[in-house]
Coordinates of C-alpha atoms and ligand atoms in Angstrom, one line a residue:
M103 CA 59.2 -45.7 13.1
S104 CA 61.0 -44.0 16.1
N105 CA 59.9 -43.4 19.4
S106 CA 63.1 -41.6 20.6
N107 CA 62.5 -38.3 18.6
K108 CA 63.0 -35.0 20.6
L109 CA 59.7 -33.2 20.4
Q110 CA 58.9 -29.7 21.1
L111 CA 55.4 -28.1 20.8
V112 CA 55.2 -24.4 20.0
S113 CA 51.8 -23.3 21.4
F114 CA 49.7 -20.4 22.6
K115 CA 48.1 -21.4 25.9
V116 CA 44.6 -20.5 24.7
C117 CA 45.0 -22.1 20.9
P118 CA 42.5 -25.0 20.4
F119 CA 44.5 -26.0 17.3
A120 CA 47.7 -26.3 19.6
Q121 CA 45.6 -28.2 22.2
R122 CA 45.0 -31.0 19.8
A123 CA 48.5 -31.7 19.3
A124 CA 49.0 -31.6 23.1
I125 CA 46.0 -34.0 23.5
A126 CA 47.5 -36.5 20.9
L127 CA 50.8 -36.4 22.6
Q128 CA 49.2 -37.1 26.0
E129 CA 47.1 -39.8 24.7
K130 CA 50.2 -41.5 23.3
Q131 CA 52.3 -40.9 26.5
V132 CA 55.1 -39.2 24.3
A133 CA 57.5 -37.0 26.2
Y134 CA 57.8 -33.6 24.8
E135 CA 58.5 -29.9 25.8
T136 CA 56.2 -27.0 25.1
E137 CA 57.2 -23.5 24.2
Y138 CA 54.5 -20.9 24.7
L139 CA 54.5 -18.0 22.7
M140 CA 52.1 -15.0 23.6
P141 CA 49.4 -14.3 20.8
G142 CA 49.0 -11.0 19.0
E143 CA 52.6 -10.2 19.5
D144 CA 55.3 -9.8 17.0
Q145 CA 56.9 -13.3 17.4
P146 CA 60.7 -14.0 17.4
D147 CA 62.5 -14.8 14.3
W148 CA 63.0 -18.5 15.0
F149 CA 59.4 -18.8 15.1
K150 CA 58.8 -16.8 11.8
Q151 CA 61.3 -19.3 10.2
I152 CA 59.7 -22.4 11.3
S153 CA 55.9 -21.4 10.8
P154 CA 55.3 -20.3 7.1
L155 CA 51.7 -19.3 8.0
G156 CA 52.8 -17.4 11.2
K157 CA 50.5 -19.7 13.3
V158 CA 50.9 -22.2 16.1
P159 CA 51.0 -25.0 16.5
V160 CA 54.3 -26.2 15.2
L161 CA 55.6 -29.5 16.3
V162 CA 59.5 -29.3 16.2
V163 CA 60.8 -33.1 15.5
D164 CA 64.3 -33.4 15.9
G165 CA 64.8 -30.0 14.5
T166 CA 62.3 -30.5 11.6
P167 CA 59.1 -28.3 12.2
V168 CA 56.0 -29.7 11.2
F169 CA 52.9 -27.2 11.0
E170 CA 49.0 -27.3 10.7
S171 CA 47.3 -29.2 13.3
A172 CA 45.6 -31.8 11.4
V173 CA 49.0 -32.7 9.7
I174 CA 50.7 -32.9 13.2
L175 CA 48.0 -35.2 14.5
E176 CA 48.3 -37.6 11.5
Y177 CA 52.3 -37.5 11.8
L178 CA 51.9 -38.5 15.6
D179 CA 49.4 -41.1 14.7
E180 CA 51.6 -42.8 12.2
V181 CA 54.5 -42.9 14.6
Y182 CA 53.3 -43.4 18.0
A183 CA 50.8 -46.1 19.3
P184 CA 48.0 -46.2 19.9
Q185 CA 46.7 -45.6 16.6
L186 CA 43.7 -43.3 16.8
H187 CA 42.7 -43.2 13.1
P188 CA 40.5 -46.0 11.8
A189 CA 42.3 -48.2 9.4
D190 CA 39.6 -48.4 6.9
P191 CA 40.3 -45.8 4.3
L192 CA 36.8 -44.6 3.9
A193 CA 36.1 -44.3 7.7
K194 CA 39.5 -42.4 7.7
A195 CA 38.6 -40.1 5.1
R196 CA 35.2 -39.3 6.7
Q197 CA 36.8 -38.5 9.9
R198 CA 39.4 -36.5 8.4
A199 CA 36.5 -34.5 6.8
W200 CA 34.9 -34.1 10.2
M201 CA 38.1 -32.9 11.7
E202 CA 37.8 -30.0 9.3
V203 CA 34.4 -29.4 10.5
A204 CA 35.8 -29.1 14.1
S205 CA 38.3 -26.6 12.8
E206 CA 35.4 -24.4 11.3
L207 CA 33.5 -24.5 14.6
F208 CA 36.6 -23.3 16.5
G209 CA 36.2 -20.2 14.4
K210 CA 32.5 -19.8 15.3
Q211 CA 33.4 -20.0 18.8
Y212 CA 36.1 -17.5 18.4
M213 CA 33.5 -15.3 16.7
L214 CA 31.2 -15.9 19.6
V215 CA 33.7 -14.5 22.0
T216 CA 35.1 -11.6 20.1
A217 CA 31.9 -10.3 18.4
K218 CA 31.5 -6.6 19.3
D219 CA 27.7 -6.4 18.7
Q220 CA 24.5 -8.5 19.5
A221 CA 24.0 -9.3 15.8
G222 CA 27.4 -10.6 15.4
F223 CA 27.1 -12.7 18.7
E224 CA 23.8 -13.9 17.7
T225 CA 25.0 -15.2 14.4
A226 CA 27.9 -16.9 16.0
K227 CA 25.7 -18.4 18.5
Q228 CA 23.3 -19.9 15.8
D229 CA 26.2 -21.0 13.5
L230 CA 27.9 -22.9 16.3
Q231 CA 24.6 -24.5 17.3
A232 CA 23.7 -25.4 13.8
G233 CA 27.3 -26.9 13.4
L234 CA 26.8 -29.0 16.6
D235 CA 23.7 -30.2 15.4
R236 CA 25.2 -31.4 12.1
V237 CA 28.1 -33.1 14.2
A238 CA 25.3 -34.7 16.5
S239 CA 23.9 -36.5 13.2
A240 CA 27.3 -37.9 12.2
L241 CA 28.1 -39.5 15.7
S242 CA 27.8 -43.2 16.1
A243 CA 24.5 -44.3 17.9
E244 CA 26.8 -46.0 20.4
Q245 CA 28.4 -43.7 23.1
P246 CA 30.2 -41.9 24.1
F247 CA 32.8 -41.1 21.5
F248 CA 32.3 -40.1 17.7
N249 CA 32.8 -43.8 16.9
G250 CA 31.2 -45.2 19.9
Q251 CA 33.5 -47.0 22.5
S252 CA 36.8 -46.1 20.9
F253 CA 38.4 -42.8 21.2
A254 CA 39.9 -41.6 17.9
L255 CA 41.7 -38.7 16.2
V256 CA 38.4 -37.1 15.3
D257 CA 37.8 -36.8 19.2
V258 CA 41.0 -35.3 19.6
A259 CA 40.2 -32.7 16.9
F260 CA 37.0 -31.9 18.7
A261 CA 37.9 -31.9 22.4
P262 CA 39.4 -28.4 22.6
L263 CA 35.9 -27.0 21.3
F264 CA 34.2 -28.7 24.3
V265 CA 36.8 -27.5 26.8
R266 CA 36.1 -24.0 25.9
L267 CA 32.3 -24.3 25.4
G268 CA 32.1 -25.8 28.9
I269 CA 33.8 -22.7 30.3
L270 CA 31.6 -20.4 28.4
E271 CA 28.5 -22.5 29.4
K272 CA 29.3 -22.1 33.0
V273 CA 30.3 -18.5 33.0
F274 CA 27.8 -17.0 30.9
K275 CA 24.8 -19.5 31.3
L276 CA 24.9 -20.6 27.7
N277 CA 23.8 -23.9 26.7
F278 CA 25.2 -25.6 23.5
Q279 CA 24.6 -29.2 24.8
S280 CA 20.7 -29.7 24.9
N281 CA 21.5 -32.7 22.5
P282 CA 22.0 -35.8 24.8
R283 CA 24.4 -37.3 22.4
I284 CA 26.4 -34.2 22.2
K285 CA 26.4 -33.8 25.8
A286 CA 27.5 -37.4 26.6
W287 CA 30.5 -37.0 23.9
S288 CA 31.4 -33.7 25.6
S289 CA 31.5 -35.2 29.0
A290 CA 33.5 -38.4 28.0
L291 CA 36.0 -36.1 26.2
L292 CA 36.4 -33.7 29.3
G293 CA 36.8 -36.5 31.7
K294 CA 39.7 -37.9 29.7
D295 CA 43.1 -37.3 31.3
S296 CA 45.0 -36.4 28.0
V297 CA 42.5 -33.7 27.4
K298 CA 42.8 -32.5 31.1
N299 CA 46.7 -32.7 30.9
S300 CA 46.8 -31.0 27.5
V301 CA 46.3 -27.4 28.8
V302 CA 48.1 -25.2 31.7
S303 CA 46.7 -26.0 35.1
N304 CA 45.0 -22.5 35.4
F305 CA 43.5 -22.8 31.8
E306 CA 40.1 -21.5 32.8
E307 CA 41.6 -18.3 34.3
V308 CA 43.8 -18.0 31.1
F309 CA 41.0 -18.5 28.8
M310 CA 38.7 -16.2 30.6
M311 CA 41.6 -13.4 30.6
F312 CA 41.5 -13.8 26.7
V313 CA 37.6 -13.3 26.9
K314 CA 37.8 -10.4 28.8
K315 CA 40.5 -9.0 26.6
S316 CA 38.5 -9.5 23.6
D317 CA 36.0 -6.9 24.8
G318 CA 33.1 -8.5 23.1
Y319 CA 29.4 -8.4 23.2
L320 CA 29.6 -11.7 25.3
V321 CA 31.7 -10.2 28.1
N322 CA 30.1 -6.9 28.2
H323 CA 26.3 -8.0 28.0
L324 CA 26.0 -11.6 29.3
Ligands
GSH255 N1 44.8 -24.1 10.2 C1 45.7 -24.0 11.5 C2 45.2 -22.9 12.3 C3 46.1 -22.7 13.3 C4 45.8 -21.1 14.0 O1 44.8 -20.6 13.5 N2 46.6 -20.8 15.1 C5 46.2 -19.4 15.5 C6 46.1 -19.6 17.1 S1 44.7 -20.4 17.6 C7 47.7 -18.5 15.3 O2 48.6 -19.0 15.6 N3 47.2 -17.3 14.7 C8 48.3 -16.4 14.7 C9 48.3 -15.2 15.5 O3 47.4 -15.2 16.4 O4 49.3 -14.5 15.6 C10 46.0 -25.5 12.3 O5 45.2 -26.2 12.1 O6 47.1 -25.3 12.8

């Protein structure tokens, strides 16, 4: 175990997968540098060499690249305290599985923003709501986090979704949080310093620029 690795996070400012890594680093109070690339551009050769799938995030640990956000989270959780995954293998397996659901919902949220027509927008909205309803049924009855009182890696995985939904709800008068348990979870996640400090200070502006640039049904009709 080493706490003195030099860490560099390669990221896009709007990427929810990259935000996960930043939240875990913040939560564990680990020093790191962030290198922001621009989405949709031909990326530099050094990035192509360290990212086999051509995607962010990549966490470079003393020169060794680690890619895929869930893998990065698990690496950070093994090396840096506090441990955020449950120790019990079954509880851990279950939460890893729900982290995959979060990734799926990032995709639905992306489709909500980028859908070009009403049908695509409505489908994405329904899929997102249905997904949130499924997640609600998996949450602990005890509030506020996924497991109740303790903030876990599964909460890290979902938090970027709620950051973006919060902005979309405010700007476009949408409502994805009619379920009180989801609402309490979302509020608790958005209130955490690690979540607030995991994005650039003008994140809402940056995210809304991405929404406008997407030129979808959402920005043109709502
Ligand atoms: N499964 C990957 C997904 C990462 C991903 O989709 N990243 C997007 C940005 S949010 C990306 O880099 N896409 C390539 C591009 O836009 O050029 C993970 O969990 O890290």
